[in-house]
Amino acid sequence: MTIPSDSEAASLDSGLVRLHELGYKQELKRDLSVISNFALTFSVISVLTGISTLYNTGLNYGGPVSMVYGWLVVCIFTMLVALSMAEICSAYPTSGGLYFWSAKLAGPRWAPFASWITGWFNIIGQWAGTTSIDFSLAQLIQVIILLSTGGKNGGGYVASKYVVIAIHGGILLLHGIINSLPISMLSLLANLGTVWNVVGVFVLIILIPSVATKKASAKFVFTEFNTDNGVGINSRPYIFVLGLLMSQYTLAGYDASAHMTEETKRSDINGPKGIISSVGISIVVGFCYILGITFAVTDIPYLLSQDNDAGGYAIAQIFYMAFKKRYGHGFGGIMCLVIIAVAIFFCGMGSVTSNSRMAYAFSRDGAMPLSSLWHKVNKEEVPINAVWLSVLISFCKALTSLGSMVAFQATVSIAVISIYIAYALPIFFRVTLAAKHFEPGPFKLGRYGLIVGWVAVIWVVIISVLFSLPVSYPITMETLNYTPIALGCLVILIVSYWIISARHWFKGPLTNIDK
């Protein structure tokens, strides 16, 4: 056997890297600019989606203080996580994103297991995220129909759980069709989604406080702490940390920039820019949105009551009531809800895009069952099978709502925790195993990289514990937080699959195969 020279070895390494980028000779087109990369990620984060759909949670657990100051707390630590991810993304721009980073940073010995566990946490978290996004849109559509037909107190139509799941399926079907289009069309729609999210937020920020005949005082917005939550929790610190879920759920999904790097020009620069800019702008826009809407809040118990016109959907009741009191009808409020619904639609669209790229990359390296099927691309070079796999799994996960809404609601926490664990793992490897040999790309944190990374990892550990805590007392089968149970089962499945089978054949991303 002839030992290759250094130049031949370098050429071989370069060839293997290129083969990984091609996805076994199936390369995705690099048609996305930094604007499009940012646009897609900003639409996935979508402050209109996260804040609007979990506004009830914020009001219930702490109210204005929890939402306003909780947002600031979460934003500080989320930006640190984003900065660490951006630094790693600059060094390793690939659609595999997080799991590829873990493999590179963990070193040859731990690379296969590191990429395995990171990849599975990431993709399962993403699927859970898409499920919760599109199901929340289905619920909002149901509320729009309810208010359009007279509201709960006016004989309005209340959709059954089967109708809601059918709407959810229809939304996913549309998202699958859209994500089957060429990347140039998807880029155009992503840009449109960004414009809609930005314009929509500012329209609502200005419109709702202006229309509301009765406004909250600044003292109420910045000092009112709601402890009347009806869930048996009286501890203010406990209530406050439970209220953080709204903010943390909103500021998730920015790994979409990383998953789209193989379709992004100058990805080692534009990928990190997409992550940081989307998080930074979302922080500012989200804070303005929270303040604008909360200034229209005057009666928290009524907004959360199942007996109001919106059936307890707080933000819908705020909009509907503001217009009804001023104009005698709530049509304007319903149109405001339509603005949010379209924003959520774009968010779900981008989420499916991110899901499919992750599934494409993960299967490209043989990590998923039937991998050869999921990493195929069509003539438009879109990973079509991965798109429809993501749609199908997201629909199946929502079927749990037919049995127990309490169990289904854990999907939100699971999405946040799983995704953030996937964010934290490569950062953890970067500050431990790779601390001395990490070679940053064009974007780098310099001497602050290790400090920022450690704080980011600790924050993820904290929120993983917080969002697994009981949210209601006394604890019964109807009030149990199923998040730790589901998360525990997930860990057991991932690790067991590794021990029993995957450790024998999964070697990590292609560039980590022994050369």
PDB file of C-alpha atoms in Angstrom, residues 101-277:
ATOM      1  CA  TRP A 101     -20.240  21.273  14.539  1.00  0.00           C
ATOM      2  CA  SER A 102     -20.371  18.813  17.444  1.00  0.00           C
ATOM      3  CA  ALA A 103     -18.506  16.210  15.422  1.00  0.00           C
ATOM      4  CA  LYS A 104     -15.754  18.627  14.471  1.00  0.00           C
ATOM      5  CA  LEU A 105     -15.406  20.050  17.970  1.00  0.00           C
ATOM      6  CA  ALA A 106     -15.624  16.828  19.985  1.00  0.00           C
ATOM      7  CA  GLY A 107     -12.584  15.294  18.280  1.00  0.00           C
ATOM      8  CA  PRO A 108     -12.174  11.928  16.509  1.00  0.00           C
ATOM      9  CA  ARG A 109     -12.887   9.803  19.588  1.00  0.00           C
ATOM     10  CA  TRP A 110     -16.211  11.395  20.516  1.00  0.00           C
ATOM     11  CA  ALA A 111     -17.259  12.728  17.098  1.00  0.00           C
ATOM     12  CA  PRO A 112     -19.758   9.976  16.158  1.00  0.00           C
ATOM     13  CA  PHE A 113     -21.645  10.027  19.476  1.00  0.00           C
ATOM     14  CA  ALA A 114     -21.488  13.830  19.756  1.00  0.00           C
ATOM     15  CA  SER A 115     -22.959  14.345  16.291  1.00  0.00           C
ATOM     16  CA  TRP A 116     -25.507  11.573  16.840  1.00  0.00           C
ATOM     17  CA  ILE A 117     -27.010  12.978  20.024  1.00  0.00           C
ATOM     18  CA  THR A 118     -26.848  16.595  18.831  1.00  0.00           C
ATOM     19  CA  GLY A 119     -28.488  15.787  15.520  1.00  0.00           C
ATOM     20  CA  TRP A 120     -31.356  13.860  17.049  1.00  0.00           C
ATOM     21  CA  PHE A 121     -32.075  16.518  19.683  1.00  0.00           C
ATOM     22  CA  ASN A 122     -32.020  19.144  16.972  1.00  0.00           C
ATOM     23  CA  ILE A 123     -34.300  17.451  14.486  1.00  0.00           C
ATOM     24  CA  ILE A 124     -36.798  16.234  17.110  1.00  0.00           C
ATOM     25  CA  GLY A 125     -36.892  19.712  18.616  1.00  0.00           C
ATOM     26  CA  GLN A 126     -37.453  21.194  15.173  1.00  0.00           C
ATOM     27  CA  TRP A 127     -40.293  18.790  14.394  1.00  0.00           C
ATOM     28  CA  ALA A 128     -41.876  19.616  17.767  1.00  0.00           C
ATOM     29  CA  GLY A 129     -41.447  23.294  16.972  1.00  0.00           C
ATOM     30  CA  THR A 130     -43.180  22.984  13.604  1.00  0.00           C
ATOM     31  CA  THR A 131     -45.993  21.033  15.253  1.00  0.00           C
ATOM     32  CA  SER A 132     -46.569  23.710  17.875  1.00  0.00           C
ATOM     33  CA  ILE A 133     -46.322  26.569  15.350  1.00  0.00           C
ATOM     34  CA  ASP A 134     -48.817  25.159  12.870  1.00  0.00           C
ATOM     35  CA  PHE A 135     -51.144  23.886  15.582  1.00  0.00           C
ATOM     36  CA  SER A 136     -51.160  27.335  17.194  1.00  0.00           C
ATOM     37  CA  LEU A 137     -52.121  28.754  13.788  1.00  0.00           C
ATOM     38  CA  ALA A 138     -54.968  26.248  13.564  1.00  0.00           C
ATOM     39  CA  GLN A 139     -56.158  27.351  17.015  1.00  0.00           C
ATOM     40  CA  LEU A 140     -55.941  31.007  16.027  1.00  0.00           C
ATOM     41  CA  ILE A 141     -57.952  30.357  12.862  1.00  0.00           C
ATOM     42  CA  GLN A 142     -60.550  28.693  15.065  1.00  0.00           C
ATOM     43  CA  VAL A 143     -60.678  31.835  17.252  1.00  0.00           C
ATOM     44  CA  ILE A 144     -60.965  34.065  14.175  1.00  0.00           C
ATOM     45  CA  ILE A 145     -63.922  31.971  12.987  1.00  0.00           C
ATOM     46  CA  LEU A 146     -65.448  32.119  16.479  1.00  0.00           C
ATOM     47  CA  LEU A 147     -65.239  35.926  16.652  1.00  0.00           C
ATOM     48  CA  SER A 148     -66.369  36.350  13.021  1.00  0.00           C
ATOM     49  CA  THR A 149     -69.551  34.405  13.767  1.00  0.00           C
ATOM     50  CA  GLY A 150     -70.492  36.385  16.875  1.00  0.00           C
ATOM     51  CA  GLY A 151     -68.033  35.325  19.561  1.00  0.00           C
ATOM     52  CA  LYS A 152     -68.582  32.848  22.351  1.00  0.00           C
ATOM     53  CA  ASN A 153     -71.245  35.021  23.967  1.00  0.00           C
ATOM     54  CA  GLY A 154     -73.013  35.678  20.685  1.00  0.00           C
ATOM     55  CA  GLY A 155     -73.530  32.120  19.496  1.00  0.00           C
ATOM     56  CA  GLY A 156     -70.315  31.948  17.477  1.00  0.00           C
ATOM     57  CA  TYR A 157     -69.054  28.702  15.982  1.00  0.00           C
ATOM     58  CA  VAL A 158     -66.764  26.737  18.303  1.00  0.00           C
ATOM     59  CA  ALA A 159     -64.701  24.241  16.304  1.00  0.00           C
ATOM     60  CA  SER A 160     -64.230  20.751  17.724  1.00  0.00           C
ATOM     61  CA  LYS A 161     -60.788  19.286  18.305  1.00  0.00           C
ATOM     62  CA  TYR A 162     -61.224  17.244  15.125  1.00  0.00           C
ATOM     63  CA  VAL A 163     -61.848  20.373  13.052  1.00  0.00           C
ATOM     64  CA  VAL A 164     -58.767  22.022  14.583  1.00  0.00           C
ATOM     65  CA  ILE A 165     -56.581  19.017  13.734  1.00  0.00           C
ATOM     66  CA  ALA A 166     -57.984  19.053  10.176  1.00  0.00           C
ATOM     67  CA  ILE A 167     -57.069  22.745   9.843  1.00  0.00           C
ATOM     68  CA  HIS A 168     -53.615  21.901  11.188  1.00  0.00           C
ATOM     69  CA  GLY A 169     -53.246  19.208   8.514  1.00  0.00           C
ATOM     70  CA  GLY A 170     -54.309  21.634   5.786  1.00  0.00           C
ATOM     71  CA  ILE A 171     -51.729  24.181   6.913  1.00  0.00           C
ATOM     72  CA  LEU A 172     -48.972  21.571   6.883  1.00  0.00           C
ATOM     73  CA  LEU A 173     -50.058  20.459   3.409  1.00  0.00           C
ATOM     74  CA  LEU A 174     -49.664  24.037   2.126  1.00  0.00           C
ATOM     75  CA  HIS A 175     -46.266  24.316   3.790  1.00  0.00           C
ATOM     76  CA  GLY A 176     -45.182  21.090   2.136  1.00  0.00           C
ATOM     77  CA  ILE A 177     -46.262  22.343  -1.297  1.00  0.00           C
ATOM     78  CA  ILE A 178     -44.501  25.689  -0.821  1.00  0.00           C
ATOM     79  CA  ASN A 179     -41.303  24.016   0.343  1.00  0.00           C
ATOM     80  CA  SER A 180     -41.366  21.837  -2.767  1.00  0.00           C
ATOM     81  CA  LEU A 181     -40.884  24.944  -4.922  1.00  0.00           C
ATOM     82  CA  PRO A 182     -37.439  25.982  -6.256  1.00  0.00           C
ATOM     83  CA  ILE A 183     -35.172  27.715  -3.744  1.00  0.00           C
ATOM     84  CA  SER A 184     -35.494  31.025  -5.645  1.00  0.00           C
ATOM     85  CA  MET A 185     -39.265  31.021  -5.011  1.00  0.00           C
ATOM     86  CA  LEU A 186     -38.745  30.028  -1.383  1.00  0.00           C
ATOM     87  CA  SER A 187     -36.278  32.883  -1.009  1.00  0.00           C
ATOM     88  CA  LEU A 188     -38.855  35.331  -2.391  1.00  0.00           C
ATOM     89  CA  LEU A 189     -41.508  34.086   0.024  1.00  0.00           C
ATOM     90  CA  ALA A 190     -39.032  34.254   2.926  1.00  0.00           C
ATOM     91  CA  ASN A 191     -38.346  37.896   2.099  1.00  0.00           C
ATOM     92  CA  LEU A 192     -42.083  38.559   1.925  1.00  0.00           C
ATOM     93  CA  GLY A 193     -42.489  36.868   5.307  1.00  0.00           C
ATOM     94  CA  THR A 194     -39.871  39.148   6.822  1.00  0.00           C
ATOM     95  CA  VAL A 195     -41.548  42.268   5.476  1.00  0.00           C
ATOM     96  CA  TRP A 196     -44.902  41.011   6.759  1.00  0.00           C
ATOM     97  CA  ASN A 197     -43.488  40.288  10.222  1.00  0.00           C
ATOM     98  CA  VAL A 198     -41.766  43.664  10.544  1.00  0.00           C
ATOM     99  CA  VAL A 199     -44.620  45.751   9.126  1.00  0.00           C
ATOM    100  CA  GLY A 200     -47.235  43.688  10.961  1.00  0.00           C
ATOM    101  CA  VAL A 201     -45.561  44.175  14.328  1.00  0.00           C
ATOM    102  CA  PHE A 202     -45.348  47.937  13.940  1.00  0.00           C
ATOM    103  CA  VAL A 203     -48.923  48.189  12.659  1.00  0.00           C
ATOM    104  CA  LEU A 204     -50.158  46.388  15.795  1.00  0.00           C
ATOM    105  CA  ILE A 205     -47.826  48.327  18.117  1.00  0.00           C
ATOM    106  CA  ILE A 206     -49.266  51.615  16.864  1.00  0.00           C
ATOM    107  CA  LEU A 207     -52.838  50.558  16.134  1.00  0.00           C
ATOM    108  CA  ILE A 208     -53.918  48.695  19.278  1.00  0.00           C
ATOM    109  CA  PRO A 209     -52.917  51.310  21.886  1.00  0.00           C
ATOM    110  CA  SER A 210     -54.377  54.026  19.629  1.00  0.00           C
ATOM    111  CA  VAL A 211     -57.734  52.288  19.237  1.00  0.00           C
ATOM    112  CA  ALA A 212     -58.089  51.145  22.856  1.00  0.00           C
ATOM    113  CA  THR A 213     -60.458  53.469  24.717  1.00  0.00           C
ATOM    114  CA  LYS A 214     -59.031  52.470  28.075  1.00  0.00           C
ATOM    115  CA  LYS A 215     -55.283  52.114  28.445  1.00  0.00           C
ATOM    116  CA  ALA A 216     -53.056  50.726  31.161  1.00  0.00           C
ATOM    117  CA  SER A 217     -50.768  53.092  33.036  1.00  0.00           C
ATOM    118  CA  ALA A 218     -46.999  52.919  32.807  1.00  0.00           C
ATOM    119  CA  LYS A 219     -47.015  51.823  36.449  1.00  0.00           C
ATOM    120  CA  PHE A 220     -49.232  48.854  35.552  1.00  0.00           C
ATOM    121  CA  VAL A 221     -47.092  47.825  32.568  1.00  0.00           C
ATOM    122  CA  PHE A 222     -43.783  48.013  34.427  1.00  0.00           C
ATOM    123  CA  THR A 223     -44.760  47.036  37.992  1.00  0.00           C
ATOM    124  CA  GLU A 224     -47.936  44.888  37.915  1.00  0.00           C
ATOM    125  CA  PHE A 225     -47.167  41.307  38.946  1.00  0.00           C
ATOM    126  CA  ASN A 226     -50.040  38.861  38.526  1.00  0.00           C
ATOM    127  CA  THR A 227     -50.125  36.164  41.207  1.00  0.00           C
ATOM    128  CA  ASP A 228     -53.809  35.346  40.693  1.00  0.00           C
ATOM    129  CA  ASN A 229     -53.120  32.473  38.306  1.00  0.00           C
ATOM    130  CA  GLY A 230     -55.572  29.879  39.624  1.00  0.00           C
ATOM    131  CA  VAL A 231     -52.959  27.117  39.474  1.00  0.00           C
ATOM    132  CA  GLY A 232     -52.041  26.962  43.148  1.00  0.00           C
ATOM    133  CA  ILE A 233     -48.640  28.686  42.819  1.00  0.00           C
ATOM    134  CA  ASN A 234     -48.017  31.690  45.067  1.00  0.00           C
ATOM    135  CA  SER A 235     -44.218  31.995  45.069  1.00  0.00           C
ATOM    136  CA  ARG A 236     -43.290  35.084  43.049  1.00  0.00           C
ATOM    137  CA  PRO A 237     -39.861  33.801  41.919  1.00  0.00           C
ATOM    138  CA  TYR A 238     -41.476  30.510  40.826  1.00  0.00           C
ATOM    139  CA  ILE A 239     -44.215  32.345  38.939  1.00  0.00           C
ATOM    140  CA  PHE A 240     -41.648  34.598  37.264  1.00  0.00           C
ATOM    141  CA  VAL A 241     -39.477  31.760  35.954  1.00  0.00           C
ATOM    142  CA  LEU A 242     -42.527  29.890  34.604  1.00  0.00           C
ATOM    143  CA  GLY A 243     -43.435  33.061  32.715  1.00  0.00           C
ATOM    144  CA  LEU A 244     -40.079  32.988  30.922  1.00  0.00           C
ATOM    145  CA  LEU A 245     -41.386  30.258  28.611  1.00  0.00           C
ATOM    146  CA  MET A 246     -43.133  32.838  26.423  1.00  0.00           C
ATOM    147  CA  SER A 247     -39.898  34.726  25.780  1.00  0.00           C
ATOM    148  CA  GLN A 248     -37.664  31.691  25.353  1.00  0.00           C
ATOM    149  CA  TYR A 249     -40.112  29.953  23.017  1.00  0.00           C
ATOM    150  CA  THR A 250     -40.245  33.091  20.873  1.00  0.00           C
ATOM    151  CA  LEU A 251     -36.464  33.405  20.621  1.00  0.00           C
ATOM    152  CA  ALA A 252     -35.774  29.976  19.174  1.00  0.00           C
ATOM    153  CA  GLY A 253     -35.237  28.615  15.687  1.00  0.00           C
ATOM    154  CA  TYR A 254     -32.325  30.837  14.681  1.00  0.00           C
ATOM    155  CA  ASP A 255     -30.291  27.766  13.745  1.00  0.00           C
ATOM    156  CA  ALA A 256     -32.245  28.023  10.475  1.00  0.00           C
ATOM    157  CA  SER A 257     -29.448  30.300   9.217  1.00  0.00           C
ATOM    158  CA  ALA A 258     -26.948  27.501   9.794  1.00  0.00           C
ATOM    159  CA  HIS A 259     -29.081  24.889   8.018  1.00  0.00           C
ATOM    160  CA  MET A 260     -29.370  27.152   4.973  1.00  0.00           C
ATOM    161  CA  THR A 261     -25.647  27.908   4.672  1.00  0.00           C
ATOM    162  CA  GLU A 262     -25.110  25.459   1.802  1.00  0.00           C
ATOM    163  CA  GLU A 263     -27.628  27.531  -0.136  1.00  0.00           C
ATOM    164  CA  THR A 264     -26.156  30.861   0.995  1.00  0.00           C
ATOM    165  CA  LYS A 265     -23.428  32.822  -0.778  1.00  0.00           C
ATOM    166  CA  ARG A 266     -20.266  33.444   1.314  1.00  0.00           C
ATOM    167  CA  SER A 267     -21.767  31.255   4.011  1.00  0.00           C
ATOM    168  CA  ASP A 268     -18.870  31.599   6.484  1.00  0.00           C
ATOM    169  CA  ILE A 269     -19.742  35.296   6.796  1.00  0.00           C
ATOM    170  CA  ASN A 270     -23.423  35.480   5.892  1.00  0.00           C
ATOM    171  CA  GLY A 271     -24.462  32.478   8.020  1.00  0.00           C
ATOM    172  CA  PRO A 272     -23.258  34.123  11.269  1.00  0.00           C
ATOM    173  CA  LYS A 273     -24.708  37.456  10.154  1.00  0.00           C
ATOM    174  CA  GLY A 274     -28.081  35.752   9.644  1.00  0.00           C
ATOM    175  CA  ILE A 275     -28.014  34.298  13.168  1.00  0.00           C
ATOM    176  CA  ILE A 276     -26.972  37.471  14.995  1.00  0.00           C
ATOM    177  CA  SER A 277     -29.063  39.943  13.002  1.00  0.00           C
TER     178      SER A 277
END
